[in-house]
PDB file of C-alpha atoms in Angstrom:
ATOM      1  CA  MET A   8      -9.890  10.783 -32.617  1.00  0.00           C
ATOM      2  CA  LYS A   9      -7.430  12.025 -30.022  1.00  0.00           C
ATOM      3  CA  VAL A  10      -7.542  15.676 -28.983  1.00  0.00           C
ATOM      4  CA  ILE A  11      -4.381  17.713 -28.425  1.00  0.00           C
ATOM      5  CA  LEU A  12      -4.780  20.351 -25.725  1.00  0.00           C
ATOM      6  CA  GLU A  13      -2.674  23.473 -25.345  1.00  0.00           C
ATOM      7  CA  PRO A  14      -0.038  23.135 -22.567  1.00  0.00           C
ATOM      8  CA  GLU A  15      -1.669  25.815 -20.414  1.00  0.00           C
ATOM      9  CA  VAL A  16      -5.008  23.985 -20.617  1.00  0.00           C
ATOM     10  CA  VAL A  17      -3.350  20.718 -19.592  1.00  0.00           C
ATOM     11  CA  THR A  18      -1.679  22.470 -16.652  1.00  0.00           C
ATOM     12  CA  LYS A  19      -4.996  23.966 -15.539  1.00  0.00           C
ATOM     13  CA  TYR A  20      -6.767  20.624 -15.465  1.00  0.00           C
ATOM     14  CA  CYS A  21      -3.842  18.822 -13.826  1.00  0.00           C
ATOM     15  CA  GLU A  22      -3.865  21.379 -11.012  1.00  0.00           C
ATOM     16  CA  PHE A  23      -7.590  20.763 -10.595  1.00  0.00           C
ATOM     17  CA  PHE A  24      -7.265  16.964 -10.535  1.00  0.00           C
ATOM     18  CA  LYS A  25      -4.508  17.112  -7.897  1.00  0.00           C
ATOM     19  CA  TRP A  26      -7.243  17.990  -5.418  1.00  0.00           C
ATOM     20  CA  VAL A  27      -9.913  15.568  -6.645  1.00  0.00           C
ATOM     21  CA  SER A  28     -10.138  12.061  -5.198  1.00  0.00           C
ATOM     22  CA  THR A  29      -9.636   9.247  -7.692  1.00  0.00           C
ATOM     23  CA  CYS A  30     -12.877   7.830  -6.264  1.00  0.00           C
ATOM     24  CA  ASP A  31     -14.746  10.901  -7.542  1.00  0.00           C
ATOM     25  CA  ILE A  32     -12.962  10.701 -10.891  1.00  0.00           C
ATOM     26  CA  SER A  33     -13.821   7.002 -11.102  1.00  0.00           C
ATOM     27  CA  ASP A  34     -17.491   7.832 -10.451  1.00  0.00           C
ATOM     28  CA  ALA A  35     -17.347  10.399 -13.261  1.00  0.00           C
ATOM     29  CA  LEU A  36     -15.843   7.765 -15.553  1.00  0.00           C
ATOM     30  CA  THR A  37     -18.672   5.415 -14.548  1.00  0.00           C
ATOM     31  CA  ARG A  38     -21.270   8.040 -15.432  1.00  0.00           C
ATOM     32  CA  LEU A  39     -19.690   8.330 -18.887  1.00  0.00           C
ATOM     33  CA  ASN A  40     -19.516   4.525 -19.310  1.00  0.00           C
ATOM     34  CA  LEU A  41     -15.767   4.663 -19.949  1.00  0.00           C
ATOM     35  CA  ASP A  42     -13.755   1.466 -19.594  1.00  0.00           C
ATOM     36  CA  ALA A  43     -10.053   0.555 -19.423  1.00  0.00           C
ATOM     37  CA  VAL A  44      -9.423   3.707 -17.381  1.00  0.00           C
ATOM     38  CA  ARG A  45      -8.620   2.260 -13.928  1.00  0.00           C
ATOM     39  CA  MET A  46      -5.284   0.679 -13.018  1.00  0.00           C
ATOM     40  CA  ARG A  47      -6.054  -2.375 -10.915  1.00  0.00           C
ATOM     41  CA  GLY A  48      -3.818  -2.951  -7.924  1.00  0.00           C
ATOM     42  CA  ILE A  49      -1.460   0.001  -8.522  1.00  0.00           C
ATOM     43  CA  LEU A  50      -0.696   1.839  -5.259  1.00  0.00           C
ATOM     44  CA  PRO A  51       1.695   4.550  -4.009  1.00  0.00           C
ATOM     45  CA  LEU A  52       5.001   3.440  -2.547  1.00  0.00           C
ATOM     46  CA  VAL A  53       4.628   6.278  -0.022  1.00  0.00           C
ATOM     47  CA  GLN A  54       1.152   7.441   0.932  1.00  0.00           C
ATOM     48  CA  PHE A  55       0.136  11.058   0.492  1.00  0.00           C
ATOM     49  CA  ALA A  56      -0.442  13.089   3.649  1.00  0.00           C
ATOM     50  CA  GLU A  57      -4.062  13.939   4.434  1.00  0.00           C
ATOM     51  CA  GLY A  58      -5.010  17.248   2.849  1.00  0.00           C
ATOM     52  CA  ALA A  59      -1.994  17.331   0.537  1.00  0.00           C
ATOM     53  CA  PRO A  60      -2.245  17.479  -3.262  1.00  0.00           C
ATOM     54  CA  HIS A  61      -1.661  14.195  -5.042  1.00  0.00           C
ATOM     55  CA  MET A  62      -0.254  13.234  -8.446  1.00  0.00           C
ATOM     56  CA  ALA A  63      -1.644  14.479 -11.753  1.00  0.00           C
ATOM     57  CA  GLY A  64       0.041  15.018 -15.094  1.00  0.00           C
ATOM     58  CA  PRO A  65       0.056  14.088 -18.782  1.00  0.00           C
ATOM     59  CA  ALA A  66       1.368  10.602 -19.492  1.00  0.00           C
ATOM     60  CA  LYS A  67       4.804   9.880 -20.914  1.00  0.00           C
ATOM     61  CA  THR A  68       4.324   6.264 -21.948  1.00  0.00           C
ATOM     62  CA  ILE A  69       7.212   3.784 -21.977  1.00  0.00           C
ATOM     63  CA  ARG A  70       7.193   0.093 -22.876  1.00  0.00           C
ATOM     64  CA  TYR A  71       9.620  -2.611 -21.774  1.00  0.00           C
ATOM     65  CA  LEU A  72       9.884  -6.196 -22.996  1.00  0.00           C
ATOM     66  CA  PRO A  73      12.020  -9.110 -21.777  1.00  0.00           C
ATOM     67  CA  CYS A  74      15.419  -9.668 -23.436  1.00  0.00           C
ATOM     68  CA  HIS A  75      16.300 -12.769 -25.458  1.00  0.00           C
ATOM     69  CA  TYR A  76      19.884 -12.542 -24.273  1.00  0.00           C
ATOM     70  CA  LYS A  77      21.791 -10.508 -21.733  1.00  0.00           C
ATOM     71  CA  MET A  78      23.395  -7.895 -23.988  1.00  0.00           C
ATOM     72  CA  GLN A  79      20.339  -7.316 -26.195  1.00  0.00           C
ATOM     73  CA  TYR A  80      19.287  -4.343 -24.090  1.00  0.00           C
ATOM     74  CA  GLN A  81      22.287  -2.416 -25.480  1.00  0.00           C
ATOM     75  CA  ASP A  82      21.112  -2.797 -29.083  1.00  0.00           C
ATOM     76  CA  VAL A  83      18.186  -0.366 -28.782  1.00  0.00           C
ATOM     77  CA  GLU A  84      18.323   3.328 -29.650  1.00  0.00           C
ATOM     78  CA  TYR A  85      17.354   4.631 -26.217  1.00  0.00           C
ATOM     79  CA  LYS A  86      17.771   3.720 -22.576  1.00  0.00           C
ATOM     80  CA  LEU A  87      15.189   4.492 -19.922  1.00  0.00           C
ATOM     81  CA  THR A  88      17.270   7.136 -18.159  1.00  0.00           C
ATOM     82  CA  GLU A  89      17.803   9.016 -21.439  1.00  0.00           C
ATOM     83  CA  VAL A  90      14.053   9.165 -22.024  1.00  0.00           C
ATOM     84  CA  VAL A  91      13.399  10.218 -18.429  1.00  0.00           C
ATOM     85  CA  GLN A  92      15.899  13.084 -18.512  1.00  0.00           C
ATOM     86  CA  ASN A  93      14.212  14.497 -21.638  1.00  0.00           C
ATOM     87  CA  THR A  94      10.651  14.139 -20.348  1.00  0.00           C
ATOM     88  CA  PRO A  95       8.754  17.459 -20.149  1.00  0.00           C
ATOM     89  CA  ALA A  96       8.355  18.837 -16.646  1.00  0.00           C
ATOM     90  CA  GLY A  97       5.003  18.025 -15.059  1.00  0.00           C
ATOM     91  CA  SER A  98       4.612  14.731 -16.931  1.00  0.00           C
ATOM     92  CA  VAL A  99       3.869  11.373 -15.327  1.00  0.00           C
ATOM     93  CA  LEU A 100       6.063   8.474 -16.422  1.00  0.00           C
ATOM     94  CA  VAL A 101       3.984   5.365 -17.139  1.00  0.00           C
ATOM     95  CA  VAL A 102       6.225   2.323 -17.572  1.00  0.00           C
ATOM     96  CA  GLU A 103       4.706  -0.910 -18.883  1.00  0.00           C
ATOM     97  CA  GLY A 104       6.617  -4.097 -18.285  1.00  0.00           C
ATOM     98  CA  GLY A 105       5.201  -5.844 -15.258  1.00  0.00           C
ATOM     99  CA  GLU A 106       3.969  -9.015 -16.915  1.00  0.00           C
ATOM    100  CA  PHE A 107       7.483 -10.445 -16.657  1.00  0.00           C
ATOM    101  CA  HIS A 108       8.044  -8.925 -13.189  1.00  0.00           C
ATOM    102  CA  LYS A 109      11.264  -7.012 -13.922  1.00  0.00           C
ATOM    103  CA  PRO A 110      11.912  -3.648 -12.261  1.00  0.00           C
ATOM    104  CA  ALA A 111      11.774  -0.403 -14.237  1.00  0.00           C
ATOM    105  CA  GLN A 112      11.625   2.026 -11.317  1.00  0.00           C
ATOM    106  CA  GLY A 113      14.645   2.618  -9.109  1.00  0.00           C
ATOM    107  CA  GLU A 114      16.897   5.238  -7.543  1.00  0.00           C
ATOM    108  CA  MET A 115      18.808   6.410 -10.642  1.00  0.00           C
ATOM    109  CA  ASN A 116      15.691   6.778 -12.758  1.00  0.00           C
ATOM    110  CA  GLY A 117      14.008   8.479  -9.801  1.00  0.00           C
ATOM    111  CA  LEU A 118      16.824  10.992  -9.350  1.00  0.00           C
ATOM    112  CA  THR A 119      16.752  11.710 -13.081  1.00  0.00           C
ATOM    113  CA  ALA A 120      12.970  12.190 -12.956  1.00  0.00           C
ATOM    114  CA  VAL A 121      13.276  14.661 -10.079  1.00  0.00           C
ATOM    115  CA  ARG A 122      15.899  16.638 -12.018  1.00  0.00           C
ATOM    116  CA  ALA A 123      13.565  16.756 -15.040  1.00  0.00           C
ATOM    117  CA  GLY A 124      10.664  18.021 -12.926  1.00  0.00           C
ATOM    118  CA  VAL A 125       8.527  14.939 -13.520  1.00  0.00           C
ATOM    119  CA  ALA A 126       5.248  14.885 -11.557  1.00  0.00           C
ATOM    120  CA  GLY A 127       5.321  11.160 -10.777  1.00  0.00           C
ATOM    121  CA  SER A 128       6.112   7.655 -11.950  1.00  0.00           C
ATOM    122  CA  VAL A 129       3.758   4.698 -12.411  1.00  0.00           C
ATOM    123  CA  GLY A 130       4.804   1.129 -13.193  1.00  0.00           C
ATOM    124  CA  ASP A 131       3.267  -2.335 -13.157  1.00  0.00           C
ATOM    125  CA  GLY A 132       6.586  -3.977 -12.340  1.00  0.00           C
ATOM    126  CA  ALA A 133       8.740  -4.100  -9.250  1.00  0.00           C
ATOM    127  CA  VAL A 134      10.639  -1.243  -7.576  1.00  0.00           C
ATOM    128  CA  ARG A 135      14.264  -1.531  -6.461  1.00  0.00           C
ATOM    129  CA  ASP A 136      16.436   0.728  -4.255  1.00  0.00           C
ATOM    130  CA  VAL A 137      13.251   1.125  -2.269  1.00  0.00           C
ATOM    131  CA  ASP A 138      14.753   2.938   0.752  1.00  0.00           C
ATOM    132  CA  ALA A 139      16.271   5.593  -1.516  1.00  0.00           C
ATOM    133  CA  VAL A 140      13.173   5.874  -3.712  1.00  0.00           C
ATOM    134  CA  ARG A 141      10.949   6.470  -0.687  1.00  0.00           C
ATOM    135  CA  LYS A 142      13.052   9.539   0.217  1.00  0.00           C
ATOM    136  CA  LEU A 143      12.696  11.166  -3.209  1.00  0.00           C
ATOM    137  CA  PRO A 144      10.307  14.122  -3.710  1.00  0.00           C
ATOM    138  CA  LEU A 145       8.593  12.047  -6.361  1.00  0.00           C
ATOM    139  CA  PRO A 146       5.328  10.077  -6.143  1.00  0.00           C
ATOM    140  CA  VAL A 147       6.019   6.495  -7.239  1.00  0.00           C
ATOM    141  CA  PHE A 148       3.216   4.023  -7.885  1.00  0.00           C
ATOM    142  CA  TYR A 149       3.804   0.289  -8.265  1.00  0.00           C
ATOM    143  CA  LYS A 150       2.026  -3.045  -8.210  1.00  0.00           C
ATOM    144  CA  PRO A 151       2.704  -4.721  -4.842  1.00  0.00           C
ATOM    145  CA  TYR A 152       1.607  -8.160  -6.083  1.00  0.00           C
ATOM    146  CA  PRO A 153       3.146 -10.571  -7.052  1.00  0.00           C
ATOM    147  CA  ILE A 154       6.638  -9.007  -6.874  1.00  0.00           C
ATOM    148  CA  GLY A 155       6.401  -5.418  -5.689  1.00  0.00           C
ATOM    149  CA  ILE A 156       9.938  -4.845  -4.434  1.00  0.00           C
ATOM    150  CA  THR A 157      13.162  -6.488  -5.554  1.00  0.00           C
ATOM    151  CA  MET A 158      16.944  -6.129  -5.522  1.00  0.00           C
ATOM    152  CA  GLU A 159      17.203  -7.206  -9.180  1.00  0.00           C
ATOM    153  CA  SER A 160      18.207  -4.831 -11.998  1.00  0.00           C
ATOM    154  CA  TYR A 161      16.429  -4.585 -15.348  1.00  0.00           C
ATOM    155  CA  VAL A 162      19.824  -4.290 -17.073  1.00  0.00           C
ATOM    156  CA  GLY A 163      20.341  -7.302 -19.290  1.00  0.00           C
ATOM    157  CA  ARG A 164      16.856  -8.601 -18.498  1.00  0.00           C
ATOM    158  CA  SER A 165      14.582  -6.032 -20.167  1.00  0.00           C
ATOM    159  CA  ILE A 166      14.683  -4.192 -23.470  1.00  0.00           C
ATOM    160  CA  PHE A 167      13.402  -0.688 -24.151  1.00  0.00           C
ATOM    161  CA  ALA A 168      10.625  -1.219 -26.692  1.00  0.00           C
ATOM    162  CA  GLY A 169       8.873   2.091 -27.227  1.00  0.00           C
ATOM    163  CA  VAL A 170       8.014   5.585 -26.040  1.00  0.00           C
ATOM    164  CA  ASP A 171       4.925   7.770 -26.517  1.00  0.00           C
ATOM    165  CA  ILE A 172       2.881   4.811 -27.752  1.00  0.00           C
ATOM    166  CA  PRO A 173      -0.408   3.360 -26.418  1.00  0.00           C
ATOM    167  CA  ILE A 174       0.353   0.886 -23.632  1.00  0.00           C
ATOM    168  CA  HIS A 175      -1.536  -1.448 -21.316  1.00  0.00           C
ATOM    169  CA  MET A 176      -1.147  -0.766 -17.620  1.00  0.00           C
ATOM    170  CA  ALA A 177      -2.894  -3.003 -15.083  1.00  0.00           C
ATOM    171  CA  GLY A 178      -6.170  -3.105 -16.995  1.00  0.00           C
ATOM    172  CA  ALA A 179      -6.044   0.435 -18.361  1.00  0.00           C
ATOM    173  CA  MET A 180      -5.102   1.768 -21.771  1.00  0.00           C
ATOM    174  CA  VAL A 181      -2.754   4.733 -21.586  1.00  0.00           C
ATOM    175  CA  ARG A 182      -1.790   7.019 -24.446  1.00  0.00           C
ATOM    176  CA  ALA A 183       0.828   9.750 -24.361  1.00  0.00           C
ATOM    177  CA  GLY A 184      -0.907  12.914 -23.192  1.00  0.00           C
ATOM    178  CA  ASP A 185      -3.758  11.265 -21.296  1.00  0.00           C
ATOM    179  CA  ILE A 186      -4.027  12.727 -17.791  1.00  0.00           C
ATOM    180  CA  ILE A 187      -2.841  10.334 -15.076  1.00  0.00           C
ATOM    181  CA  VAL A 188      -4.174  10.919 -11.573  1.00  0.00           C
ATOM    182  CA  GLY A 189      -2.967   8.984  -8.553  1.00  0.00           C
ATOM    183  CA  ASP A 190      -3.704   9.130  -4.832  1.00  0.00           C
ATOM    184  CA  ASN A 191      -3.887   6.725  -1.892  1.00  0.00           C
ATOM    185  CA  ASN A 192      -6.788   4.885  -3.562  1.00  0.00           C
ATOM    186  CA  GLY A 193      -4.867   4.123  -6.748  1.00  0.00           C
ATOM    187  CA  VAL A 194      -4.496   5.478 -10.287  1.00  0.00           C
ATOM    188  CA  VAL A 195      -7.017   6.466 -12.956  1.00  0.00           C
ATOM    189  CA  VAL A 196      -6.625   7.554 -16.564  1.00  0.00           C
ATOM    190  CA  VAL A 197      -8.496  10.628 -17.783  1.00  0.00           C
ATOM    191  CA  PRO A 198      -8.588  10.317 -21.594  1.00  0.00           C
ATOM    192  CA  VAL A 199      -7.504  13.672 -22.966  1.00  0.00           C
ATOM    193  CA  GLU A 200     -10.618  14.150 -25.142  1.00  0.00           C
ATOM    194  CA  TRP A 201     -12.822  13.754 -22.048  1.00  0.00           C
ATOM    195  CA  VAL A 202     -10.881  16.037 -19.693  1.00  0.00           C
ATOM    196  CA  GLU A 203     -13.267  18.992 -19.723  1.00  0.00           C
ATOM    197  CA  LYS A 204     -16.383  16.848 -19.302  1.00  0.00           C
ATOM    198  CA  ILE A 205     -14.855  14.753 -16.510  1.00  0.00           C
ATOM    199  CA  ALA A 206     -13.746  17.871 -14.616  1.00  0.00           C
ATOM    200  CA  GLU A 207     -17.282  19.261 -14.897  1.00  0.00           C
ATOM    201  CA  ILE A 208     -18.830  16.013 -13.606  1.00  0.00           C
ATOM    202  CA  CYS A 209     -16.298  15.816 -10.754  1.00  0.00           C
ATOM    203  CA  LYS A 210     -17.479  19.204  -9.503  1.00  0.00           C
ATOM    204  CA  GLU A 211     -21.076  17.944  -9.543  1.00  0.00           C
ATOM    205  CA  ILE A 212     -20.057  14.745  -7.736  1.00  0.00           C
ATOM    206  CA  GLN A 213     -18.148  16.661  -5.065  1.00  0.00           C
ATOM    207  CA  ALA A 214     -21.282  18.715  -4.344  1.00  0.00           C
ATOM    208  CA  LEU A 215     -23.434  15.556  -4.242  1.00  0.00           C
ATOM    209  CA  GLU A 216     -20.919  13.820  -1.962  1.00  0.00           C
ATOM    210  CA  SER A 217     -21.082  16.757   0.427  1.00  0.00           C
ATOM    211  CA  ASP A 218     -24.874  16.499   0.483  1.00  0.00           C
ATOM    212  CA  ILE A 219     -24.771  12.721   1.033  1.00  0.00           C
ATOM    213  CA  ARG A 220     -22.214  13.096   3.810  1.00  0.00           C
ATOM    214  CA  ASN A 221     -24.449  15.592   5.569  1.00  0.00           C
ATOM    215  CA  ARG A 222     -27.665  13.585   5.120  1.00  0.00           C
ATOM    216  CA  ALA A 223     -26.088  10.247   6.151  1.00  0.00           C
ATOM    217  CA  SER A 224     -26.210  11.344   9.790  1.00  0.00           C
ATOM    218  CA  TRP A 225     -29.977  11.888   9.832  1.00  0.00           C
ATOM    219  CA  ASP A 226     -31.795  10.994   6.593  1.00  0.00           C
ATOM    220  CA  ASP A 227     -33.191   7.661   5.415  1.00  0.00           C
ATOM    221  CA  TRP A 228     -30.932   5.897   2.900  1.00  0.00           C
ATOM    222  CA  LYS A 229     -33.866   5.044   0.657  1.00  0.00           C
ATOM    223  CA  SER A 230     -34.371   8.762   0.198  1.00  0.00           C
ATOM    224  CA  ILE A 231     -30.642   9.364  -0.287  1.00  0.00           C
ATOM    225  CA  TYR A 232     -30.375   6.611  -2.916  1.00  0.00           C
ATOM    226  CA  ALA A 233     -33.316   8.052  -4.828  1.00  0.00           C
ATOM    227  CA  SER A 234     -31.823  11.537  -5.017  1.00  0.00           C
ATOM    228  CA  SER A 235     -28.205  12.534  -4.396  1.00  0.00           C
ATOM    229  CA  HIS A 236     -26.680   9.060  -4.680  1.00  0.00           C
ATOM    230  CA  LYS A 237     -28.516   8.330  -7.911  1.00  0.00           C
ATOM    231  CA  GLY A 238     -27.402  11.697  -9.268  1.00  0.00           C
ATOM    232  CA  LYS A 239     -23.739  10.701  -8.929  1.00  0.00           C
ATOM    233  CA  TYR A 240     -24.047   8.081 -11.642  1.00  0.00           C
ATOM    234  CA  ALA A 241     -26.813   9.538 -13.833  1.00  0.00           C
ATOM    235  CA  GLY A 242     -25.858  10.902 -17.244  1.00  0.00           C
ATOM    236  CA  ASP A 243     -27.174  12.173 -20.534  1.00  0.00           C
ATOM    237  CA  ASN A 244     -28.185   9.776 -23.284  1.00  0.00           C
ATOM    238  CA  ASP A 245     -25.231  10.914 -25.407  1.00  0.00           C
ATOM    239  CA  THR A 246     -22.166  11.497 -23.250  1.00  0.00           C
ATOM    240  CA  ARG A 247     -19.631  11.592 -26.053  1.00  0.00           C
ATOM    241  CA  PRO A 248     -17.352  14.641 -26.273  1.00  0.00           C
ATOM    242  CA  ASP A 249     -18.298  17.235 -28.892  1.00  0.00           C
ATOM    243  CA  VAL A 250     -15.423  16.096 -31.102  1.00  0.00           C
ATOM    244  CA  PHE A 251     -17.202  12.748 -31.630  1.00  0.00           C
ATOM    245  CA  LYS A 252     -20.682  14.276 -31.942  1.00  0.00           C
ATOM    246  CA  ASN A 253     -19.445  16.648 -34.626  1.00  0.00           C
ATOM    247  CA  ARG A 254     -17.893  13.815 -36.612  1.00  0.00           C
ATOM    248  CA  ALA A 255     -21.209  11.947 -36.563  1.00  0.00           C
ATOM    249  CA  LYS A 256     -23.107  14.836 -38.168  1.00  0.00           C
TER     250      LYS A 256
END
């Protein structure tokens, strides 16, 4: 059962996650035994400066598939740039289509995303127009391997196959509205029904990390493992959100 949060609640949590390391979020996801929430091998095209906020926003999911023939891409109702220009400000574009290694992130889509106020773009395919894309005030995440950057266009080679649908992105499942967080370590998915709980655990983990960092310079690691480090990954017996607990009653 997917939860729909009010826009102001989404904004509040996105602002919080912009300052939380994806490593801490990943540890919170581990504590909750959540899977298919980490994008493997997805990295920023341009690294974030130390101390600067990183990317966080609700997902706008987009799916691409390979064309059967060159002009087939014109037969669909929408084109990528049309979807991008109508994407709500603060969203993160998540574009699936990397299995066939065609680009879906480039300068024109990037310029359109900036105009729309998009918070970032994530794709598992290649990026083109890379010099221009690097200059945009837009975080762009891509999969460097096997074909991270190309000169090829998706026009005539890929077909727009869906928007706001569940997609698969580098090992993660992404639904429209899930919170996408990306930094120099990579990208994680915060399922929308877990947002409040994950934010709460992240605060605990940040405090534990601070304690571990302090004790690492003088304390014995056996003692650290038995206390603060263990606490990072410990959880309750039932870690499901209240929405699921209530349904079970």
